[in-house]
CSV table of C-alpha atoms in Angstrom, one decimal:
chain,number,residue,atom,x,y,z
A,1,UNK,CA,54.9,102.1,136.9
A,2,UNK,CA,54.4,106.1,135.5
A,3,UNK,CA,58.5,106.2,136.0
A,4,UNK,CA,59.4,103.9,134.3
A,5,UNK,CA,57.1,104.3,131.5
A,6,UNK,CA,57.8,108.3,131.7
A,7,UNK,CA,61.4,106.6,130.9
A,8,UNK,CA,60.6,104.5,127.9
A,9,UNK,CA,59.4,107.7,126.7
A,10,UNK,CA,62.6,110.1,127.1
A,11,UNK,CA,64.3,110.9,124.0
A,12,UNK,CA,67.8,110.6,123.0
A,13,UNK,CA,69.0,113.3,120.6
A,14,UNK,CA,72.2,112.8,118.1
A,15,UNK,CA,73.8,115.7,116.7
A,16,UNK,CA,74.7,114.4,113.8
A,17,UNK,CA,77.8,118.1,113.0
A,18,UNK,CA,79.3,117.1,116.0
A,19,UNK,CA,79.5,113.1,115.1
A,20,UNK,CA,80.1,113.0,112.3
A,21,UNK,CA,80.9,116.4,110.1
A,22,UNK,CA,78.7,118.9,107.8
A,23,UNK,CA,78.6,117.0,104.8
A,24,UNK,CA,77.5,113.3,105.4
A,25,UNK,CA,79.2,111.5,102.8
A,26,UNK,CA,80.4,107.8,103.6
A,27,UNK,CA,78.1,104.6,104.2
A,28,UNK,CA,80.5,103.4,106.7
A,29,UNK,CA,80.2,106.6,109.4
A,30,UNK,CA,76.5,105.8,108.9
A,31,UNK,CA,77.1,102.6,110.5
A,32,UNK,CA,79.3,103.8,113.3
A,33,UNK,CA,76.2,105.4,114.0
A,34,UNK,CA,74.4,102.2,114.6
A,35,UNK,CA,76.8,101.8,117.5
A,36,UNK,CA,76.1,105.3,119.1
A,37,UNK,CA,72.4,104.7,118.4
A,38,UNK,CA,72.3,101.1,120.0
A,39,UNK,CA,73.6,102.0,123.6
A,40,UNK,CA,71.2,105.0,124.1
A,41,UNK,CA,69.2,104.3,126.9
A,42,UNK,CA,65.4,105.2,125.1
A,43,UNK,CA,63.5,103.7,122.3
A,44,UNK,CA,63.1,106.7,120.5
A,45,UNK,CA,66.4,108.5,119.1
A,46,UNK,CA,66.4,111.5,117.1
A,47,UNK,CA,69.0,112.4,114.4
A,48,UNK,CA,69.8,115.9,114.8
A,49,UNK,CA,70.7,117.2,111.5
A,50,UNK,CA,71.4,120.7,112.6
A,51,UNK,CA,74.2,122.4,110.7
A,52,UNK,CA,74.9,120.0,108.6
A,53,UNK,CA,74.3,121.1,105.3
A,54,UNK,CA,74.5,117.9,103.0
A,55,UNK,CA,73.7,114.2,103.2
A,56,UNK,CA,75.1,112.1,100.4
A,57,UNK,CA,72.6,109.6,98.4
A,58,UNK,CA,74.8,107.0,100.1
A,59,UNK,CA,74.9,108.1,103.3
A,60,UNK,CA,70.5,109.0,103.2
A,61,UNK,CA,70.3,105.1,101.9
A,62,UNK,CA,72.2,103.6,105.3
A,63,UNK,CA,70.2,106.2,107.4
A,64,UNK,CA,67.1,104.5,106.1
A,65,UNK,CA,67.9,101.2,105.9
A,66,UNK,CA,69.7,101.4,109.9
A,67,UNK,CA,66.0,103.1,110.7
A,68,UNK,CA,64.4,100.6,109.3
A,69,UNK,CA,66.6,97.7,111.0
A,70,UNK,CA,65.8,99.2,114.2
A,71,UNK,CA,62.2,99.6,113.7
A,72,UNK,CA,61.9,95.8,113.1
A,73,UNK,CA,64.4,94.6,115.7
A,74,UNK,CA,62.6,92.2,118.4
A,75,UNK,CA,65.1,93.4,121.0
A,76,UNK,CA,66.5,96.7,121.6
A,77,UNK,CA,64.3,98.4,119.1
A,78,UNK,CA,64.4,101.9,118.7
A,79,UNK,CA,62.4,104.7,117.0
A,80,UNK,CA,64.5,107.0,115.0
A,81,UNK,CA,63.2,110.7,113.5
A,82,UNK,CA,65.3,112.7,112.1
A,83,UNK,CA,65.1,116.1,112.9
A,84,UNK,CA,65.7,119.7,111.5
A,85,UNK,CA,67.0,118.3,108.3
A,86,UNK,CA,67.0,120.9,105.5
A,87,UNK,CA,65.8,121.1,102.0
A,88,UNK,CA,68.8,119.5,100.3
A,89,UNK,CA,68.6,116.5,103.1
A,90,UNK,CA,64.9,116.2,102.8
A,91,UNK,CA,65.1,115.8,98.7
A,92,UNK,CA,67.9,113.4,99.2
A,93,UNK,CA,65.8,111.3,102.0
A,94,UNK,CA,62.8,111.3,100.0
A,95,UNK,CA,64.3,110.3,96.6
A,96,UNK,CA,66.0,107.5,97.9
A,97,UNK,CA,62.9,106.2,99.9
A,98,UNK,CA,61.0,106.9,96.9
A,99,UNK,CA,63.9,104.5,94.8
A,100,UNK,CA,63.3,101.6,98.6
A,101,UNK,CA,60.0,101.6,97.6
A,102,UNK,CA,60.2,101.0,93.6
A,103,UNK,CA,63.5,100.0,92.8
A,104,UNK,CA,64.7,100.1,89.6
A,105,UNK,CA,63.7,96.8,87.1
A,106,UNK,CA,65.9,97.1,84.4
A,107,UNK,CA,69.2,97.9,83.2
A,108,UNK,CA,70.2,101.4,81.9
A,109,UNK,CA,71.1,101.3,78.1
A,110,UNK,CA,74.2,102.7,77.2
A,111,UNK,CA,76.5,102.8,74.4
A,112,UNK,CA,79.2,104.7,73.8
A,113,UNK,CA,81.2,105.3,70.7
A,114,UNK,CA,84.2,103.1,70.9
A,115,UNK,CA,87.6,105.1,70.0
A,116,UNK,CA,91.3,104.7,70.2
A,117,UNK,CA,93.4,106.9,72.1
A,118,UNK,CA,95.8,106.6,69.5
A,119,UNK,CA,93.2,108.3,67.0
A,120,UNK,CA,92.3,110.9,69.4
A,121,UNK,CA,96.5,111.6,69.4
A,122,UNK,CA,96.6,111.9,65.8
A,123,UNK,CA,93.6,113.7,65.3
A,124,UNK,CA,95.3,117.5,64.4
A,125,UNK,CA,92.0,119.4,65.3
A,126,UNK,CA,91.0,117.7,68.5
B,1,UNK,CA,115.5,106.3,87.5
B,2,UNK,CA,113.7,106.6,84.4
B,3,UNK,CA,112.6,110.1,83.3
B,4,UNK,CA,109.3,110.4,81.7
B,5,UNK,CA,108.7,114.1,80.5
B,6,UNK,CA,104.5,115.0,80.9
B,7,UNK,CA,103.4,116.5,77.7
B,8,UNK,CA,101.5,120.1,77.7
B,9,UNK,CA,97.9,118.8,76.6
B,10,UNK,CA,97.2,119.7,73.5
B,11,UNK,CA,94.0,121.4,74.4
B,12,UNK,CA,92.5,122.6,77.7
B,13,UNK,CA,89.5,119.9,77.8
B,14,UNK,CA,89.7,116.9,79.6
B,15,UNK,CA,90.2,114.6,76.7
B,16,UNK,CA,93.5,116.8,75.8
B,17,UNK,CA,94.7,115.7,79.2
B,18,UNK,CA,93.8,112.3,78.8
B,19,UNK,CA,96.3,111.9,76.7
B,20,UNK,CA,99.2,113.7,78.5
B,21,UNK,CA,98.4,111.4,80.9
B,22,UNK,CA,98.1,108.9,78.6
B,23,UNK,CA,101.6,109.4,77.4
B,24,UNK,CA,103.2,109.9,80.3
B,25,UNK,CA,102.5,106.6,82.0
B,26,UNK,CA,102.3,104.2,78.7
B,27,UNK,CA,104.9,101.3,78.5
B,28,UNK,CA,105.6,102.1,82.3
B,29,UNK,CA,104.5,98.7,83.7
B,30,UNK,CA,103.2,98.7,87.3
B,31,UNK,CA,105.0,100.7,90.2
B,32,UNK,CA,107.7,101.9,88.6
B,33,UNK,CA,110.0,104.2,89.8
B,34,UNK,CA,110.1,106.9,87.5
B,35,UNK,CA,111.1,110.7,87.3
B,36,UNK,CA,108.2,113.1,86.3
B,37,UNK,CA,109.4,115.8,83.9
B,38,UNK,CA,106.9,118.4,84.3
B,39,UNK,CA,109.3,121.2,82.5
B,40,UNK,CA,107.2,121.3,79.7
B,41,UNK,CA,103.5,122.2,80.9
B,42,UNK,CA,102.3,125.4,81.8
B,43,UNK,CA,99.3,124.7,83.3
B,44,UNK,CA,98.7,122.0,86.2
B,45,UNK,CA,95.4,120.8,85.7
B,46,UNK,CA,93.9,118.4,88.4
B,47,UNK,CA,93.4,115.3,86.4
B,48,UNK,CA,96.9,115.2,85.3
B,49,UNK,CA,99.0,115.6,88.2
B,50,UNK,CA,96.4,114.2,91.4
B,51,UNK,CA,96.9,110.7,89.3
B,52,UNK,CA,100.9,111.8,89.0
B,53,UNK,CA,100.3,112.3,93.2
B,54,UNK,CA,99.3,109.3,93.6
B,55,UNK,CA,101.6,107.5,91.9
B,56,UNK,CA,104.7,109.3,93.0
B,57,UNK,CA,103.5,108.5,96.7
B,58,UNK,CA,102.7,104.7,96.1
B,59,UNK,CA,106.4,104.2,94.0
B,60,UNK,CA,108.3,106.7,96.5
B,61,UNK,CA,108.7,108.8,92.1
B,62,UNK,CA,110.0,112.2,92.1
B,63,UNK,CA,109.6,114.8,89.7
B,64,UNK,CA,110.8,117.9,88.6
B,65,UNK,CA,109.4,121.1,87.4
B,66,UNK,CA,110.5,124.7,86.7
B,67,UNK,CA,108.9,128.5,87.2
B,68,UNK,CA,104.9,129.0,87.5
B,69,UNK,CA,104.1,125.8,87.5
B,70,UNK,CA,106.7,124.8,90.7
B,71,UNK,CA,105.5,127.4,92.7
B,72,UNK,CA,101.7,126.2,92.1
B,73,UNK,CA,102.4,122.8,92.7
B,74,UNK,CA,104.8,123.6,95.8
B,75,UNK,CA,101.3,125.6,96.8
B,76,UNK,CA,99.1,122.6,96.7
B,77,UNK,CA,101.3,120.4,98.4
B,78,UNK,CA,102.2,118.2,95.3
B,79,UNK,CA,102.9,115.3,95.3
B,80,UNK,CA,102.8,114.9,99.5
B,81,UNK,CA,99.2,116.5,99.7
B,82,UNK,CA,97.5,117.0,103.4
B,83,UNK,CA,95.6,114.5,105.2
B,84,UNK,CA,94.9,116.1,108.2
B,85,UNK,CA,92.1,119.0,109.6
B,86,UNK,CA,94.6,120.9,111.0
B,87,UNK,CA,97.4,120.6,108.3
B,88,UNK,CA,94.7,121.9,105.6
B,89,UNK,CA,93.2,125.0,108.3
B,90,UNK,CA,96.5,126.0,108.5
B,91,UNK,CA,97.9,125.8,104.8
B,92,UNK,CA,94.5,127.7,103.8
B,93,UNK,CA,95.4,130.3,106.2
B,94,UNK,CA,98.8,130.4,104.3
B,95,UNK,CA,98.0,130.6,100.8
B,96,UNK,CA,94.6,131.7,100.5
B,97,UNK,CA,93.9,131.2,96.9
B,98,UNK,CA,95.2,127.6,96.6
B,99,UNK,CA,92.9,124.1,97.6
B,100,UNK,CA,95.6,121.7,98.6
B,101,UNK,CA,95.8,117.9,97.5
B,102,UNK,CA,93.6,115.8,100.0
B,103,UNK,CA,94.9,113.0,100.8
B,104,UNK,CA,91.9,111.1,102.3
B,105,UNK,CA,92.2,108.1,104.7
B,106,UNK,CA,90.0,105.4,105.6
B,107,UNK,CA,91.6,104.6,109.4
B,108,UNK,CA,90.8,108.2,110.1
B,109,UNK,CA,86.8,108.6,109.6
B,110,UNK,CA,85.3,111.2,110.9
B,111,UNK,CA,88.3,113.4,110.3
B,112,UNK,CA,88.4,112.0,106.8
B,113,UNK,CA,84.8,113.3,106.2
B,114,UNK,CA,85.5,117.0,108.0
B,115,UNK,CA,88.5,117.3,105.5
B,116,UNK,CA,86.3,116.7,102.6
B,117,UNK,CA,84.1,119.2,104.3
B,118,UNK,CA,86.9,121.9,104.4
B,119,UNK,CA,87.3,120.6,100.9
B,120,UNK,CA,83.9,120.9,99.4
B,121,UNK,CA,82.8,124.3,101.1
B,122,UNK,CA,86.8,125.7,99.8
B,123,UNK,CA,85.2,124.8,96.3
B,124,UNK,CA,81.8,126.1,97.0
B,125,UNK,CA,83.4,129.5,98.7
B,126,UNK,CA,84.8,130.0,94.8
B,127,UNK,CA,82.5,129.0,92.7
B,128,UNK,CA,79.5,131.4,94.4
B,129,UNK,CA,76.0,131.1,95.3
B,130,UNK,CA,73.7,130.4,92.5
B,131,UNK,CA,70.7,128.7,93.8
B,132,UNK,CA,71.0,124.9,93.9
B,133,UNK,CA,74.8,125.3,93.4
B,134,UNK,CA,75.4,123.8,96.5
B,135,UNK,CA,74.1,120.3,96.1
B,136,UNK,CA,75.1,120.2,92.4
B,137,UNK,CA,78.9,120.8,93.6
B,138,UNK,CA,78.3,118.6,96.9
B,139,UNK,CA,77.0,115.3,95.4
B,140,UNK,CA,79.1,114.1,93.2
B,141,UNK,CA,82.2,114.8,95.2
B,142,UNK,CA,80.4,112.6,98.3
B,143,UNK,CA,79.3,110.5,96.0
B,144,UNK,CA,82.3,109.8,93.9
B,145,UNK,CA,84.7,109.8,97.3
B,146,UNK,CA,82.5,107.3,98.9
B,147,UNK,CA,82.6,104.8,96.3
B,148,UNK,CA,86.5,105.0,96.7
B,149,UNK,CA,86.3,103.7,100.4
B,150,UNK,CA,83.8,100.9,98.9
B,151,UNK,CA,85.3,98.9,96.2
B,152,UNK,CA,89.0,100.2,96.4
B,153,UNK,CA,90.1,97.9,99.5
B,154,UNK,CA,92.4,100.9,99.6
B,155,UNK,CA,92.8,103.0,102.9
B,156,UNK,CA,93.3,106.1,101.1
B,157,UNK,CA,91.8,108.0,98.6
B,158,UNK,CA,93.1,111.6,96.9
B,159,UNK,CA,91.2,114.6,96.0
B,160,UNK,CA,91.7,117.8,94.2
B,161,UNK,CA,90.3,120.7,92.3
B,162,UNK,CA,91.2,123.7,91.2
B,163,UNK,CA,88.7,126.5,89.9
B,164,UNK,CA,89.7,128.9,87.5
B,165,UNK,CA,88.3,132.6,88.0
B,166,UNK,CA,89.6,133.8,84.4
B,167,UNK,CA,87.9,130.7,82.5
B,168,UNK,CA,85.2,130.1,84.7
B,169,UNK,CA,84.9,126.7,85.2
B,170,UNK,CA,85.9,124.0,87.9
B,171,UNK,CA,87.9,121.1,87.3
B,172,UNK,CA,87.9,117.6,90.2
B,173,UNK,CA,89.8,115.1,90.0
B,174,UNK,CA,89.3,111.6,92.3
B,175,UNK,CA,91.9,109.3,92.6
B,176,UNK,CA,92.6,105.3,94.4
B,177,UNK,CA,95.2,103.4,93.5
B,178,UNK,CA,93.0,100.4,94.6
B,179,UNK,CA,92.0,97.2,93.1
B,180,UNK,CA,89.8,99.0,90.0
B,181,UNK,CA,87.0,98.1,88.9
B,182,UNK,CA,87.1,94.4,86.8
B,183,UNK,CA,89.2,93.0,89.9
B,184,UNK,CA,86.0,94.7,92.1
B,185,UNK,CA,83.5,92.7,90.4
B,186,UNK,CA,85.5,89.6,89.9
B,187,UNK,CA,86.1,89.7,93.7
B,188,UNK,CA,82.9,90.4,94.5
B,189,UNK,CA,81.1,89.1,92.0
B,190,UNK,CA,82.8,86.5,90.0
B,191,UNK,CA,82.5,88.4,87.1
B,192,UNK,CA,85.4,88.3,84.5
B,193,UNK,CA,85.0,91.4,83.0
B,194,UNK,CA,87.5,93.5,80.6
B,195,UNK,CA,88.1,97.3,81.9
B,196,UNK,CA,85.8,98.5,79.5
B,197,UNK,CA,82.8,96.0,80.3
B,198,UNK,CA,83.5,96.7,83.9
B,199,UNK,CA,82.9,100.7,83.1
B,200,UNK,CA,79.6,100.3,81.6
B,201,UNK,CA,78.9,98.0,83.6
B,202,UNK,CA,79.0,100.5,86.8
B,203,UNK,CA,77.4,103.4,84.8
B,204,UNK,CA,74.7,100.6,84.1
B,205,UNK,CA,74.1,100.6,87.9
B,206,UNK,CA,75.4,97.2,88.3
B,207,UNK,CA,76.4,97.3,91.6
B,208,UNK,CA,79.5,95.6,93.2
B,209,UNK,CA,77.5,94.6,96.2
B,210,UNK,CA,74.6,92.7,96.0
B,211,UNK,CA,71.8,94.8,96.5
B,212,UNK,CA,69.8,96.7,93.7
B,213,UNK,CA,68.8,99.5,95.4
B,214,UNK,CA,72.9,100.5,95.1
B,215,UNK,CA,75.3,101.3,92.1
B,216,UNK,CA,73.9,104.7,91.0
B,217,UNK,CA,76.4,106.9,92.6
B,218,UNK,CA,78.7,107.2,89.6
B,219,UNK,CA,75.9,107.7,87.1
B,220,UNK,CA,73.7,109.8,88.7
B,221,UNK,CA,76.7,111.7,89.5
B,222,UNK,CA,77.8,112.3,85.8
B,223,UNK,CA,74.4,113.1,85.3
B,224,UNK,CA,74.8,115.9,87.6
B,225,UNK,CA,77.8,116.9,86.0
B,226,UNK,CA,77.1,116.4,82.2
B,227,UNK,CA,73.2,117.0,82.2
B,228,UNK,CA,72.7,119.1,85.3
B,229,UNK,CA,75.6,121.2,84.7
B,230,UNK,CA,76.6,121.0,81.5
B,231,UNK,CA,80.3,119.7,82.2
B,232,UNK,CA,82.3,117.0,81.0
B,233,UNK,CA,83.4,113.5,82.5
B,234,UNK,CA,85.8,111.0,82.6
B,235,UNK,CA,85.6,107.6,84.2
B,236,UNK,CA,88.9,106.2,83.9
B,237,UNK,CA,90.3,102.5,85.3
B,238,UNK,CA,92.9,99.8,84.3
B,239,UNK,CA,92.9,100.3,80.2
B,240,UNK,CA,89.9,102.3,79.5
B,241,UNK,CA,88.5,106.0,80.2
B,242,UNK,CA,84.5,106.5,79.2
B,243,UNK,CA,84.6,110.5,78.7
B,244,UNK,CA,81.2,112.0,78.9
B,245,UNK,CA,80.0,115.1,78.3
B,246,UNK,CA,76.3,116.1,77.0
B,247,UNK,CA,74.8,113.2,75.1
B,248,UNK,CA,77.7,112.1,73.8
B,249,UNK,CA,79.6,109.3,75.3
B,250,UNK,CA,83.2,107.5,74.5
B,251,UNK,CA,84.9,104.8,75.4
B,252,UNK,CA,88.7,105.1,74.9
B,253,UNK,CA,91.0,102.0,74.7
B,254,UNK,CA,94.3,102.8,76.3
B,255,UNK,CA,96.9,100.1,74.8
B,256,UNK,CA,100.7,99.6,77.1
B,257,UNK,CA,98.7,101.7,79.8
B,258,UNK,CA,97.5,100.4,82.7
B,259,UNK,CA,96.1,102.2,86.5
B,260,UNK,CA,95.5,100.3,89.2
B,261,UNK,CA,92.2,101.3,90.5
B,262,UNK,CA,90.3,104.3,89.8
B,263,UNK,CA,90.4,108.2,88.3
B,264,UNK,CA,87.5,110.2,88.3
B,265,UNK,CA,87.7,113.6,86.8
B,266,UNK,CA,85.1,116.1,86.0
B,267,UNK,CA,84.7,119.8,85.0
B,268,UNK,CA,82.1,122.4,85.6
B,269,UNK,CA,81.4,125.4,84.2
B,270,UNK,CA,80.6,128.1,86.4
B,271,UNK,CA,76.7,128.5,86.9
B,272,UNK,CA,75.3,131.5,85.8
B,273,UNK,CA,71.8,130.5,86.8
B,274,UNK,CA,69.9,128.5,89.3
B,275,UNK,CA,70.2,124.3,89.3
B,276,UNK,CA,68.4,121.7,90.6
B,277,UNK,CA,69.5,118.5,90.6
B,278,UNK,CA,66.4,117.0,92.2
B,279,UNK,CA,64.4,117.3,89.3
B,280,UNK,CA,64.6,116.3,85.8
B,281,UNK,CA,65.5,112.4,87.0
B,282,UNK,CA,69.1,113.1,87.3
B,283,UNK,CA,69.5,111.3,90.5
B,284,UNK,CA,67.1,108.9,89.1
């Protein structure tokens, strides 16, 4: 009974340099991850971000959203921290929980002065 | 095979070589073999030749070019570029002061994200270490390269930048030769959209995919560029280019031109004092 709970407790670390690289960029490596993460023996999984030195907005979205989906999952669920993150990954996790939480309601206005290439070829001072 | 001759820009700003490139592939129709004339330019900014790159390797084009410039773009690796780890380690180790292209591809993931590693920390190696620098350099090129592998349904994607010590800024350019952006959101949305209206509509935040917590990478990223850092930026795809820079924002119409997919090119000054792009709303 104690072993096999002792087991349910044992952690599985992923270093997230040697997966994947030291800038995190792409949504889709995120969800190779998913893979990794789902055959680990233990509910609780940590991300190891040692050495990497930047996670992309899109890439810190999927991370959340995969933690999430394996939070809620009725089978095979797992617990995912992520760990030793720096400031730069932090700020990025946290404003794009921040956007899960409250996502934007309405669209942003722009408009842009409509021009010609041609004009901006005849134009002598541009 | 047709020769088109690339005009020098006739300044050194982005919207200068909007038009060289303008001019060089109007009235040329889709894939077309052509001959690049590149005699006349004396400097070989990114977002004129990565898009030449690109098309030269998806019409099997050639091109020619003379002195200075042939040596720099025989340095880079125009118009083959590199697309492995290795390849780029070993062409650094070569030629020192030159960033070749990078040729990104899809099939090969986790060595297509350690190249644009190599790539981005090559850029940030330059540019120095002013606080924040880092992140301000780092997120728009994830950002920007990412959104290649999303909407383009292409499986490879080019990158390149160049900085330049004596006029201290940075220039990046970001390349597909994909599906662009209307055909993205006609696809994927059923939207029928002109080039234009597909432009604004991505810098509005509408995403391609369904879900609104996505579609700020492009704007937050020229709000890094243009607010954070005070640089300029184009958007280009199919007919139309929205060029940024400060507050001020236009949308060219490009008649008899047409790219398949997308060009992204931006430029930096150097920064002389700390940045953070964290604050301010910038990512939003």
């Amino acid at each position: 009974m104690l072993e096999k709970y002792m087991e349910n407790i044992k952690k599985a670390t992923i270093n997230l340099y040697k997966e994947i690289a030291p800038i995190i960029g792409s949504r889709d490596l995120v969800y190779s991850l998913e893979k990794i993460i789902s055959t680990a023996k233990t509910n609780l999984v940590d991300l190891d971000f040692k050495k990497v030195e930047f996670v992309s907005r899109s890439a810190a979205h999927a991370l959340l959203v995969m933690k999430e989906d394996f939070l809620r999952k009725a089978r095979n669920k797992k617990e995912i921290s992520f760990i030793n993150t720096n400031d730069d990954i932090e700020k990025m996790l946290r404003i794009v929980a921040a956007n899960r939480a409250l996502p934007k309601k309405e669209d942003v206005r722009i408009k842009p002065e409509m021009v010609d290439i041609n004009s901006l070829i005849a134009c002598k001072n541009c | 095979m047709k020769e088109v001759t690339v005009l020098k820009p006739k300044n050194s700003f982005l919207q200068g070589q909007l038009v060289s490139l303008y001019l060089a592939l109007k009235d040329q129709g889709e894939s077309k073999k052509l001959n690049f004339n590149l005699s006349k330019i004396d400097w070989a900014y990114p977002f004129l030749i990565l898009p030449l790159s690109a098309y030269i390797n998806s019409t099997k084009s050639s091109y020619t070019a003379a002195g200075s410039v042939k040596s720099y773009l025989d340095a880079v690796k125009f118009p083959e570029g590199i697309d492995s780890v290795l390849s780029f380690q070993k062409e650094i180790q070569l030629k020192k002061n030159y960033i070749p292209i990078s040729i990104l591809r899809k099939e090969k993931n986790p060595d297509r994200e350690r190249l644009e590693s190599l790539f981005a920390n090559l850029i940030l190696k330059v540019v120095g270490s002013v606080p924040g620098t880092r992140s301000a350099i780092l997120y728009p090129i994830s950002e920007l390269v990412t959104n290649i592998f999303e909407h383009s349904l292409q499986d490879k994607g080019y990158l390149f930048g160049q900085f330049y010590p004596s006029k201290d800024y940075l220039d990046i350019c970001i390349v597909d030769c994909g599906r662009g952006l209307a055909e993205t959101y006609k696809e994927e949305g059923g939207l029928m959209l002109t080039d234009s209206e597909a432009i604004l509509r991505s810098m509005k935040g509408n995403s391609t995919k369904a879900s609104k917590e996505r579609g700020y990478g492009v704007r937050t990223s020229r709000n890094v560029v243009c607010n954070a850092m005070n640089g300029e930026f184009i958007f280009l795809s199919g007919s139309a280019a929205l060029v940024s820079s400060g507050k001020s924002e236009k949308l060219f119409t490009l008649p008899d031109f047409y790219w398949q997919g997308v060009i992204i090119a931006y430029r930096i000054p150097k920064p002389t004092g700390p940045v953070d792009i964290y604050k301010n709303g910038y990512l939003e």
